[in-house]
mmCIF file of C-alpha atoms and ligand atoms in Angstrom:
data_model
loop_
_atom_site.group_PDB
_atom_site.id
_atom_site.type_symbol
_atom_site.label_atom_id
_atom_site.label_comp_id
_atom_site.label_asym_id
_atom_site.label_seq_id
_atom_site.Cartn_x
_atom_site.Cartn_y
_atom_site.Cartn_z
ATOM 1 C CA MET G 173 347.449 253.886 113.887
ATOM 2 C CA SER G 174 344.933 256.222 115.423
ATOM 3 C CA TYR G 175 342.047 257.888 113.603
ATOM 4 C CA PHE G 176 341.705 260.541 116.290
ATOM 5 C CA PRO G 177 340.843 263.405 115.933
ATOM 6 C CA GLN G 178 339.003 262.662 112.629
ATOM 7 C CA ARG G 179 336.864 259.957 114.211
ATOM 8 C CA ARG G 180 334.882 261.524 117.048
ATOM 9 C CA PRO G 181 331.900 259.375 118.093
ATOM 10 C CA ARG G 182 330.871 262.141 120.473
ATOM 11 C CA ARG G 183 329.749 264.204 117.450
ATOM 12 C CA LEU G 184 326.556 262.166 117.294
ATOM 13 C CA ARG G 185 325.836 262.666 121.001
ATOM 14 C CA GLN G 186 326.015 266.445 121.086
ATOM 15 C CA ASN G 187 322.333 267.311 121.677
ATOM 16 C CA PRO G 188 318.971 265.594 122.141
ATOM 17 C CA ALA G 189 317.910 266.023 118.503
ATOM 18 C CA MET G 190 321.115 264.422 117.269
ATOM 19 C CA ARG G 191 320.829 261.631 119.810
ATOM 20 C CA ASP G 192 317.234 260.951 118.765
ATOM 21 C CA LEU G 193 318.242 260.923 115.118
ATOM 22 C CA VAL G 194 320.744 258.144 115.684
ATOM 23 C CA ALA G 195 318.917 256.137 118.371
ATOM 24 C CA GLU G 196 319.047 252.512 117.250
ATOM 25 C CA THR G 197 316.224 251.284 119.433
ATOM 26 C CA GLN G 198 312.774 252.741 119.923
ATOM 27 C CA LEU G 199 310.296 251.802 122.559
ATOM 28 C CA SER G 200 306.607 252.310 121.917
ATOM 29 C CA PRO G 201 303.497 251.775 124.061
ATOM 30 C CA ARG G 202 302.361 249.171 121.546
ATOM 31 C CA ASP G 203 305.368 246.981 122.410
ATOM 32 C CA LEU G 204 304.156 246.609 125.969
ATOM 33 C CA ILE G 205 301.982 243.875 127.446
ATOM 34 C CA LEU G 206 300.475 244.463 130.874
ATOM 35 C CA PRO G 207 300.179 241.403 133.141
ATOM 36 C CA MET G 208 297.213 241.718 135.535
ATOM 37 C CA PHE G 209 295.691 239.733 138.372
ATOM 38 C CA VAL G 210 291.987 239.167 138.946
ATOM 39 C CA ALA G 211 290.907 237.578 142.210
ATOM 40 C CA ASP G 212 287.791 235.729 143.272
ATOM 41 C CA GLY G 213 285.969 236.548 146.468
ATOM 42 C CA ILE G 214 287.238 240.085 147.052
ATOM 43 C CA ASP G 215 285.130 243.221 146.826
ATOM 44 C CA GLN G 216 287.962 245.756 146.791
ATOM 45 C CA PRO G 217 291.172 245.744 144.763
ATOM 46 C CA LYS G 218 294.025 244.639 146.966
ATOM 47 C CA GLU G 219 297.555 245.958 146.540
ATOM 48 C CA ILE G 220 300.323 243.358 146.449
ATOM 49 C CA SER G 221 302.713 244.434 149.186
ATOM 50 C CA SER G 222 305.887 243.340 147.414
ATOM 51 C CA MET G 223 304.726 244.943 144.152
ATOM 52 C CA PRO G 224 303.625 248.501 144.984
ATOM 53 C CA GLY G 225 301.180 249.776 142.377
ATOM 54 C CA VAL G 226 300.119 246.269 141.300
ATOM 55 C CA TYR G 227 296.771 244.911 142.460
ATOM 56 C CA GLN G 228 294.705 241.816 142.758
ATOM 57 C CA HIS G 229 291.689 243.199 140.938
ATOM 58 C CA THR G 230 287.981 242.719 141.189
ATOM 59 C CA GLU G 231 286.273 242.443 137.802
ATOM 60 C CA GLU G 232 285.254 246.088 138.070
ATOM 61 C CA SER G 233 288.676 247.419 138.967
ATOM 62 C CA LEU G 234 290.221 245.209 136.279
ATOM 63 C CA ILE G 235 288.086 246.838 133.600
ATOM 64 C CA GLN G 236 288.990 250.253 134.943
ATOM 65 C CA ALA G 237 292.724 249.473 134.941
ATOM 66 C CA ILE G 238 292.552 248.085 131.408
ATOM 67 C CA ARG G 239 290.853 251.278 130.309
ATOM 68 C CA GLU G 240 293.704 253.312 131.809
ATOM 69 C CA ALA G 241 296.268 251.131 130.026
ATOM 70 C CA GLN G 242 294.337 251.546 126.784
ATOM 71 C CA GLU G 243 294.268 255.323 127.169
ATOM 72 C CA ALA G 244 298.043 255.244 127.533
ATOM 73 C CA GLY G 245 298.326 253.269 124.288
ATOM 74 C CA VAL G 246 298.844 249.720 125.615
ATOM 75 C CA ARG G 247 297.094 247.227 123.329
ATOM 76 C CA CYS G 248 297.565 243.888 125.068
ATOM 77 C CA VAL G 249 296.910 242.608 128.586
ATOM 78 C CA ASP G 250 297.781 239.236 130.106
ATOM 79 C CA LEU G 251 295.349 237.980 132.720
ATOM 80 C CA PHE G 252 296.132 235.746 135.684
ATOM 81 C CA GLY G 253 293.365 234.342 137.898
ATOM 82 C CA VAL G 254 293.516 234.064 141.665
ATOM 83 C CA PRO G 255 290.860 231.603 142.869
ATOM 84 C CA ARG G 256 289.540 231.334 146.385
ATOM 85 C CA GLU G 257 291.607 228.993 148.537
ATOM 86 C CA GLU G 258 288.659 226.617 148.958
ATOM 87 C CA ASP G 259 288.176 226.274 145.189
ATOM 88 C CA LYS G 260 291.681 224.926 144.586
ATOM 89 C CA ASP G 261 292.065 221.174 144.136
ATOM 90 C CA ALA G 262 294.708 218.653 143.107
ATOM 91 C CA GLN G 263 293.893 219.059 139.406
ATOM 92 C CA GLY G 264 293.289 222.790 139.336
ATOM 93 C CA SER G 265 289.751 222.491 138.022
ATOM 94 C CA PRO G 266 288.756 226.193 138.219
ATOM 95 C CA ALA G 267 291.223 226.569 135.339
ATOM 96 C CA TRP G 268 288.849 225.061 132.782
ATOM 97 C CA ASP G 269 285.566 225.710 134.551
ATOM 98 C CA PRO G 270 283.773 228.473 132.592
ATOM 99 C CA LYS G 271 282.751 229.837 135.982
ATOM 100 C CA GLY G 272 286.343 229.868 137.242
ATOM 101 C CA VAL G 273 287.615 233.332 138.107
ATOM 102 C CA LEU G 274 289.911 233.694 135.101
ATOM 103 C CA ASN G 275 287.387 232.485 132.548
ATOM 104 C CA ARG G 276 284.724 234.782 133.972
ATOM 105 C CA ALA G 277 287.088 237.727 133.754
ATOM 106 C CA LEU G 278 288.087 236.853 130.171
ATOM 107 C CA THR G 279 284.432 236.738 129.170
ATOM 108 C CA ARG G 280 283.753 240.078 130.764
ATOM 109 C CA VAL G 281 286.827 241.802 129.361
ATOM 110 C CA ARG G 282 286.156 240.515 125.846
ATOM 111 C CA LYS G 283 282.586 241.744 126.037
ATOM 112 C CA GLU G 284 283.778 245.134 127.227
ATOM 113 C CA PHE G 285 286.686 245.666 124.802
ATOM 114 C CA GLY G 286 286.018 243.411 121.810
ATOM 115 C CA ASN G 287 289.057 243.509 119.562
ATOM 116 C CA ASP G 288 290.274 246.902 120.771
ATOM 117 C CA ILE G 289 292.434 245.255 123.406
ATOM 118 C CA LEU G 290 294.193 241.960 122.819
ATOM 119 C CA ILE G 291 293.400 239.631 125.646
ATOM 120 C CA MET G 292 295.963 237.068 126.647
ATOM 121 C CA ALA G 293 295.294 234.415 129.260
ATOM 122 C CA ASP G 294 297.859 232.700 131.442
ATOM 123 C CA THR G 295 297.536 229.021 130.648
ATOM 124 C CA CYS G 296 298.968 227.255 133.657
ATOM 125 C CA LEU G 297 297.593 225.312 136.583
ATOM 126 C CA ASP G 298 299.741 226.609 139.428
ATOM 127 C CA GLU G 299 297.283 229.279 140.540
ATOM 128 C CA PHE G 300 294.532 226.684 140.694
ATOM 129 C CA THR G 301 296.152 223.612 142.245
ATOM 130 C CA ASP G 302 296.162 223.118 146.013
ATOM 131 C CA HIS G 303 299.810 221.954 145.839
ATOM 132 C CA GLY G 304 300.813 224.946 143.725
ATOM 133 C CA HIS G 305 302.608 223.028 140.967
ATOM 134 C CA CYS G 306 302.132 223.851 137.307
ATOM 135 C CA GLY G 307 300.877 220.350 136.577
ATOM 136 C CA VAL G 308 299.189 217.361 138.172
ATOM 137 C CA LEU G 309 301.144 214.988 140.377
ATOM 138 C CA ASP G 310 301.605 211.244 139.937
ATOM 139 C CA SER G 311 301.416 208.722 142.773
ATOM 140 C CA GLN G 312 304.957 209.560 143.807
ATOM 141 C CA GLY G 313 304.362 213.298 143.883
ATOM 142 C CA ARG G 314 306.200 214.058 140.654
ATOM 143 C CA VAL G 315 304.737 216.434 138.100
ATOM 144 C CA ASP G 316 303.192 214.190 135.436
ATOM 145 C CA ASN G 317 303.988 215.731 132.059
ATOM 146 C CA ASP G 318 301.558 213.926 129.781
ATOM 147 C CA ALA G 319 298.609 213.915 132.156
ATOM 148 C CA THR G 320 299.121 217.674 132.539
ATOM 149 C CA LEU G 321 298.978 218.260 128.782
ATOM 150 C CA GLU G 322 295.353 217.138 128.609
ATOM 151 C CA LEU G 323 294.429 219.646 131.272
ATOM 152 C CA TYR G 324 296.289 222.435 129.485
ATOM 153 C CA VAL G 325 294.276 221.622 126.371
ATOM 154 C CA ALA G 326 291.000 221.809 128.311
ATOM 155 C CA MET G 327 292.126 225.072 129.903
ATOM 156 C CA SER G 328 293.120 226.598 126.550
ATOM 157 C CA ILE G 329 289.796 225.727 124.985
ATOM 158 C CA ALA G 330 287.927 227.221 127.941
ATOM 159 C CA GLN G 331 289.996 230.396 127.631
ATOM 160 C CA ALA G 332 289.429 230.610 123.882
ATOM 161 C CA ARG G 333 285.721 230.097 124.397
ATOM 162 C CA ALA G 334 285.709 232.856 127.019
ATOM 163 C CA GLY G 335 287.254 235.265 124.527
ATOM 164 C CA ALA G 336 291.045 235.079 124.832
ATOM 165 C CA HIS G 337 292.843 236.114 121.642
ATOM 166 C CA ILE G 338 296.072 234.551 122.859
ATOM 167 C CA VAL G 339 296.721 231.674 125.253
ATOM 168 C CA SER G 340 300.073 231.553 127.003
ATOM 169 C CA PRO G 341 301.215 228.192 128.330
ATOM 170 C CA SER G 342 303.747 228.970 131.056
ATOM 171 C CA GLY G 343 304.115 225.555 132.693
ATOM 172 C CA MET G 344 307.197 224.278 130.797
ATOM 173 C CA MET G 345 305.733 220.829 130.122
ATOM 174 C CA ASP G 346 307.270 219.033 127.132
ATOM 175 C CA GLY G 347 304.966 219.024 124.122
ATOM 176 C CA GLN G 348 302.601 221.651 125.511
ATOM 177 C CA ILE G 349 302.566 223.841 122.411
ATOM 178 C CA GLY G 350 301.775 221.010 120.016
ATOM 179 C CA ALA G 351 299.072 219.589 122.255
ATOM 180 C CA ILE G 352 297.392 222.962 122.708
ATOM 181 C CA ARG G 353 297.578 223.842 119.002
ATOM 182 C CA GLU G 354 295.948 220.562 118.092
ATOM 183 C CA GLY G 355 293.287 220.924 120.769
ATOM 184 C CA LEU G 356 292.418 224.503 119.821
ATOM 185 C CA ASP G 357 292.198 223.645 116.127
ATOM 186 C CA ALA G 358 290.004 220.625 116.775
ATOM 187 C CA ALA G 359 287.654 222.823 118.792
ATOM 188 C CA GLY G 360 287.433 225.400 115.995
ATOM 189 C CA PHE G 361 289.774 227.985 117.504
ATOM 190 C CA GLU G 362 292.309 228.133 114.677
ATOM 191 C CA ASP G 363 292.604 231.900 115.117
ATOM 192 C CA VAL G 364 293.609 231.821 118.754
ATOM 193 C CA ALA G 365 297.351 232.444 118.964
ATOM 194 C CA ILE G 366 299.866 230.804 121.279
ATOM 195 C CA MET G 367 302.450 232.792 123.205
ATOM 196 C CA ALA G 368 304.946 230.120 124.237
ATOM 197 C CA TYR G 369 306.923 230.591 127.426
ATOM 198 C CA SER G 370 309.796 228.827 125.703
ATOM 199 C CA ALA G 371 312.801 229.657 127.820
ATOM 200 C CA LYS G 372 311.476 229.967 131.333
ATOM 201 C CA TYR G 373 313.946 229.605 134.145
ATOM 202 C CA ALA G 374 313.493 228.308 137.693
ATOM 203 C CA SER G 375 314.058 231.831 138.953
ATOM 204 C CA ALA G 376 314.075 233.427 142.383
ATOM 205 C CA PHE G 377 312.991 236.607 140.586
ATOM 206 C CA PHE G 378 309.444 235.176 140.590
ATOM 207 C CA GLY G 379 309.266 235.662 144.370
ATOM 208 C CA PRO G 380 306.717 238.492 144.563
ATOM 209 C CA PHE G 381 304.469 236.766 141.995
ATOM 210 C CA ARG G 382 303.865 233.978 144.490
ATOM 211 C CA GLU G 383 302.295 236.541 146.796
ATOM 212 C CA ALA G 384 300.431 238.078 143.885
ATOM 213 C CA VAL G 385 298.612 234.836 143.114
ATOM 214 C CA GLY G 386 298.467 233.471 146.654
ATOM 215 C CA SER G 387 300.543 230.476 145.568
ATOM 216 C CA SER G 388 300.344 227.272 147.591
ATOM 217 C CA LEU G 389 303.705 225.995 146.341
ATOM 218 C CA GLU G 390 306.113 224.273 148.673
ATOM 219 C CA GLY G 391 309.418 223.275 147.165
ATOM 220 C CA ASP G 392 310.467 224.430 143.726
ATOM 221 C CA ARG G 393 309.877 223.972 140.001
ATOM 222 C CA ARG G 394 313.314 222.740 139.008
ATOM 223 C CA THR G 395 312.088 219.543 137.379
ATOM 224 C CA TYR G 396 310.271 221.569 134.740
ATOM 225 C CA GLN G 397 311.659 225.104 134.642
ATOM 226 C CA GLN G 398 315.197 225.559 133.357
ATOM 227 C CA ASP G 399 318.471 225.764 135.222
ATOM 228 C CA PRO G 400 319.787 229.359 135.174
ATOM 229 C CA ALA G 401 323.170 227.935 134.237
ATOM 230 C CA ASN G 402 321.980 226.859 130.800
ATOM 231 C CA TYR G 403 321.860 228.696 127.491
ATOM 232 C CA ARG G 404 322.018 225.972 124.846
ATOM 233 C CA GLU G 405 319.036 224.241 126.373
ATOM 234 C CA SER G 406 316.951 227.359 125.760
ATOM 235 C CA MET G 407 317.743 227.245 122.077
ATOM 236 C CA LEU G 408 316.387 223.679 122.010
ATOM 237 C CA GLU G 409 313.232 224.769 123.839
ATOM 238 C CA VAL G 410 312.731 227.644 121.408
ATOM 239 C CA ASP G 411 313.233 225.408 118.353
ATOM 240 C CA LEU G 412 310.806 222.815 119.673
ATOM 241 C CA ASP G 413 308.120 225.396 120.407
ATOM 242 C CA ILE G 414 308.439 226.873 116.931
ATOM 243 C CA GLU G 415 308.167 223.411 115.390
ATOM 244 C CA GLU G 416 305.122 222.688 117.511
ATOM 245 C CA GLY G 417 303.403 225.820 116.241
ATOM 246 C CA ALA G 418 304.166 228.672 118.640
ATOM 247 C CA ASP G 419 303.079 232.039 117.251
ATOM 248 C CA PHE G 420 305.389 233.872 119.645
ATOM 249 C CA VAL G 421 308.270 232.624 121.753
ATOM 250 C CA MET G 422 309.199 234.198 125.046
ATOM 251 C CA VAL G 423 312.159 234.435 127.380
ATOM 252 C CA LYS G 424 311.586 234.883 131.102
ATOM 253 C CA PRO G 425 312.850 236.563 133.290
ATOM 254 C CA ALA G 426 314.203 239.364 131.106
ATOM 255 C CA LEU G 427 317.102 241.441 132.406
ATOM 256 C CA PRO G 428 319.165 238.608 133.936
ATOM 257 C CA TYR G 429 318.722 236.587 130.698
ATOM 258 C CA LEU G 430 319.504 239.109 127.946
ATOM 259 C CA ASP G 431 321.980 236.702 126.371
ATOM 260 C CA VAL G 432 319.235 234.104 126.012
ATOM 261 C CA LEU G 433 316.929 236.764 124.605
ATOM 262 C CA ALA G 434 319.517 237.885 122.059
ATOM 263 C CA GLY G 435 320.174 234.299 120.987
ATOM 264 C CA THR G 436 316.473 233.623 120.644
ATOM 265 C CA ALA G 437 315.932 236.784 118.603
ATOM 266 C CA GLU G 438 318.698 235.757 116.269
ATOM 267 C CA ARG G 439 317.252 232.353 115.405
ATOM 268 C CA SER G 440 313.505 232.883 115.688
ATOM 269 C CA PRO G 441 311.300 233.333 112.613
ATOM 270 C CA VAL G 442 308.379 234.293 114.896
ATOM 271 C CA PRO G 443 308.065 237.321 117.196
ATOM 272 C CA VAL G 444 310.119 237.159 120.376
ATOM 273 C CA ALA G 445 308.777 238.433 123.686
ATOM 274 C CA ALA G 446 310.470 238.925 127.040
ATOM 275 C CA TYR G 447 308.869 239.036 130.480
ATOM 276 C CA GLN G 448 310.179 241.540 133.013
ATOM 277 C CA VAL G 449 309.034 239.595 136.061
ATOM 278 C CA SER G 450 307.745 240.472 139.492
ATOM 279 C CA GLY G 451 311.169 240.467 141.169
ATOM 280 C CA GLU G 452 312.638 242.752 138.530
ATOM 281 C CA TYR G 453 309.738 245.138 139.115
ATOM 282 C CA ALA G 454 309.980 244.881 142.911
ATOM 283 C CA MET G 455 313.701 245.661 142.953
ATOM 284 C CA ILE G 456 313.284 248.800 140.862
ATOM 285 C CA LYS G 457 310.332 249.905 142.993
ATOM 286 C CA ALA G 458 312.134 249.261 146.272
ATOM 287 C CA ALA G 459 315.345 251.005 145.286
ATOM 288 C CA GLY G 460 313.309 253.871 143.883
ATOM 289 C CA ALA G 461 311.256 254.223 147.058
ATOM 290 C CA ASN G 462 314.464 254.419 149.056
ATOM 291 C CA GLY G 463 315.823 257.123 146.820
ATOM 292 C CA TRP G 464 318.726 254.868 145.876
ATOM 293 C CA VAL G 465 318.027 255.030 142.150
ATOM 294 C CA ASP G 466 315.912 257.264 139.945
ATOM 295 C CA GLU G 467 312.954 254.903 139.580
ATOM 296 C CA GLN G 468 311.601 256.256 136.304
ATOM 297 C CA ALA G 469 314.979 256.405 134.661
ATOM 298 C CA VAL G 470 315.845 252.857 135.705
ATOM 299 C CA MET G 471 312.436 251.620 134.558
ATOM 300 C CA MET G 472 312.899 253.138 131.091
ATOM 301 C CA GLU G 473 316.514 251.991 130.850
ATOM 302 C CA SER G 474 315.578 248.424 131.745
ATOM 303 C CA LEU G 475 312.852 248.402 129.083
ATOM 304 C CA ILE G 476 315.018 249.839 126.327
ATOM 305 C CA SER G 477 317.729 247.305 127.216
ATOM 306 C CA ILE G 478 315.271 244.438 126.863
ATOM 307 C CA LYS G 479 314.139 245.807 123.516
ATOM 308 C CA ARG G 480 317.725 246.329 122.338
ATOM 309 C CA ALA G 481 318.615 242.752 123.213
ATOM 310 C CA GLY G 482 315.922 241.559 120.822
ATOM 311 C CA ALA G 483 312.451 241.637 122.372
ATOM 312 C CA ASP G 484 309.632 242.562 120.014
ATOM 313 C CA GLN G 485 307.145 242.591 122.882
ATOM 314 C CA ILE G 486 307.780 243.198 126.578
ATOM 315 C CA PHE G 487 305.596 241.972 129.412
ATOM 316 C CA THR G 488 305.980 244.497 132.200
ATOM 317 C CA TYR G 489 304.044 245.598 135.259
ATOM 318 C CA PHE G 490 305.255 249.093 134.338
ATOM 319 C CA ALA G 491 303.346 249.025 131.029
ATOM 320 C CA THR G 492 300.827 251.800 131.747
ATOM 321 C CA GLU G 493 303.327 254.037 133.500
ATOM 322 C CA ALA G 494 306.002 253.535 130.850
ATOM 323 C CA ALA G 495 303.486 254.141 128.053
ATOM 324 C CA ARG G 496 302.496 257.461 129.631
ATOM 325 C CA ILE G 497 306.120 258.549 129.731
ATOM 326 C CA LEU G 498 306.641 257.490 126.131
ATOM 327 C CA ASN G 499 303.638 259.556 125.069
ATOM 328 C CA GLN G 500 305.111 262.670 126.671
ATOM 329 C CA GLN G 501 308.339 262.175 124.777
ATOM 330 C CA VAL G 502 306.808 262.423 121.310
HETATM 331 C C1 PBG H 868 303.357 230.351 136.358
HETATM 332 C C2 PBG H 868 303.892 231.709 136.223
HETATM 333 C C3 PBG H 868 304.806 232.338 137.069
HETATM 334 C C4 PBG H 868 305.008 233.603 136.561
HETATM 335 C C5 PBG H 868 304.209 233.731 135.445
HETATM 336 N N1 PBG H 868 303.545 232.538 135.233
HETATM 337 C C6 PBG H 868 305.404 231.905 138.331
HETATM 338 C C7 PBG H 868 306.203 230.699 138.439
HETATM 339 O O1 PBG H 868 306.558 230.062 137.445
HETATM 340 O O2 PBG H 868 306.500 230.354 139.573
HETATM 341 C C8 PBG H 868 305.925 234.625 137.138
HETATM 342 C C9 PBG H 868 305.622 236.012 136.786
HETATM 343 C C10 PBG H 868 306.358 237.004 137.582
HETATM 344 O O3 PBG H 868 307.189 236.687 138.462
HETATM 345 O O4 PBG H 868 306.113 238.190 137.342
HETATM 346 N N2 PBG H 868 302.029 230.291 135.943
#
């Protein structure tokens, strides 16, 4: 039997006020986390060609860009360091050196913003190793899980000491959350939170990021990042990270993995983040620049979709721009 014409879902779509009244998902500037790059040995910010509008920053331009994000209502930034080529080594030692580019920037940003901006640090070795892998290699060239954990702990402590509120291990080593939690606590940093990259896939959508950080990687990360074919495995990763003490869990990339995000949101007792990655950004920018899609509309639609699927926080290179648009809407 049909309920038409009594049941007319279009009634609730008849004008903007009605649509706003019944909108199930709201996006706010405070949901957004802005990933940023700070590079050593440059004296001018340098635009990343495959990510128009995104820069490798100097310390000065970084501060300026954070201020702009803050004015738009963004409350959290995620910093990635780009060392000079000659400072990279097999272990990635600038990662835990207090004078390494990322730790210097963290110190500076914390001094400048205090607790007004939450400062997250990327906790991974790939930017700092000369082979470009997220961990150290054993004698046969394989990524050595347990030897890498010790370095992640040293890196986390250095980042906490430099002023990071949140560390974010993104290397997909087994046991990384537990090791870092223990190391931070033992060093007196019980209040530093851990954003766990729990379900991180070996994704071609990371392409532009490799340019962004001047990655030295040859080959791929398939022995540690997940196979895009797998869903169940992500649920295991999420459960393990929560058991090990993750304060947040994250799914990455975002749009191609909304099912994983929704599943994670359903089971997680801690906040769930999603990372709209470099390739997702680049595709929207490129299609927009060609006039093939309405760039702003697609940007906002992609973000609301990620939120609807279950993200409490969204990492996006669009954070400042999207926040400005959201401010005009209210
Ligand atoms: C690794 C890391 C990567 C990204 C964030 N952290 C790259 C990778 O795993 O190869 C990708 C971010 C993006 O594509 O925007 N430290």
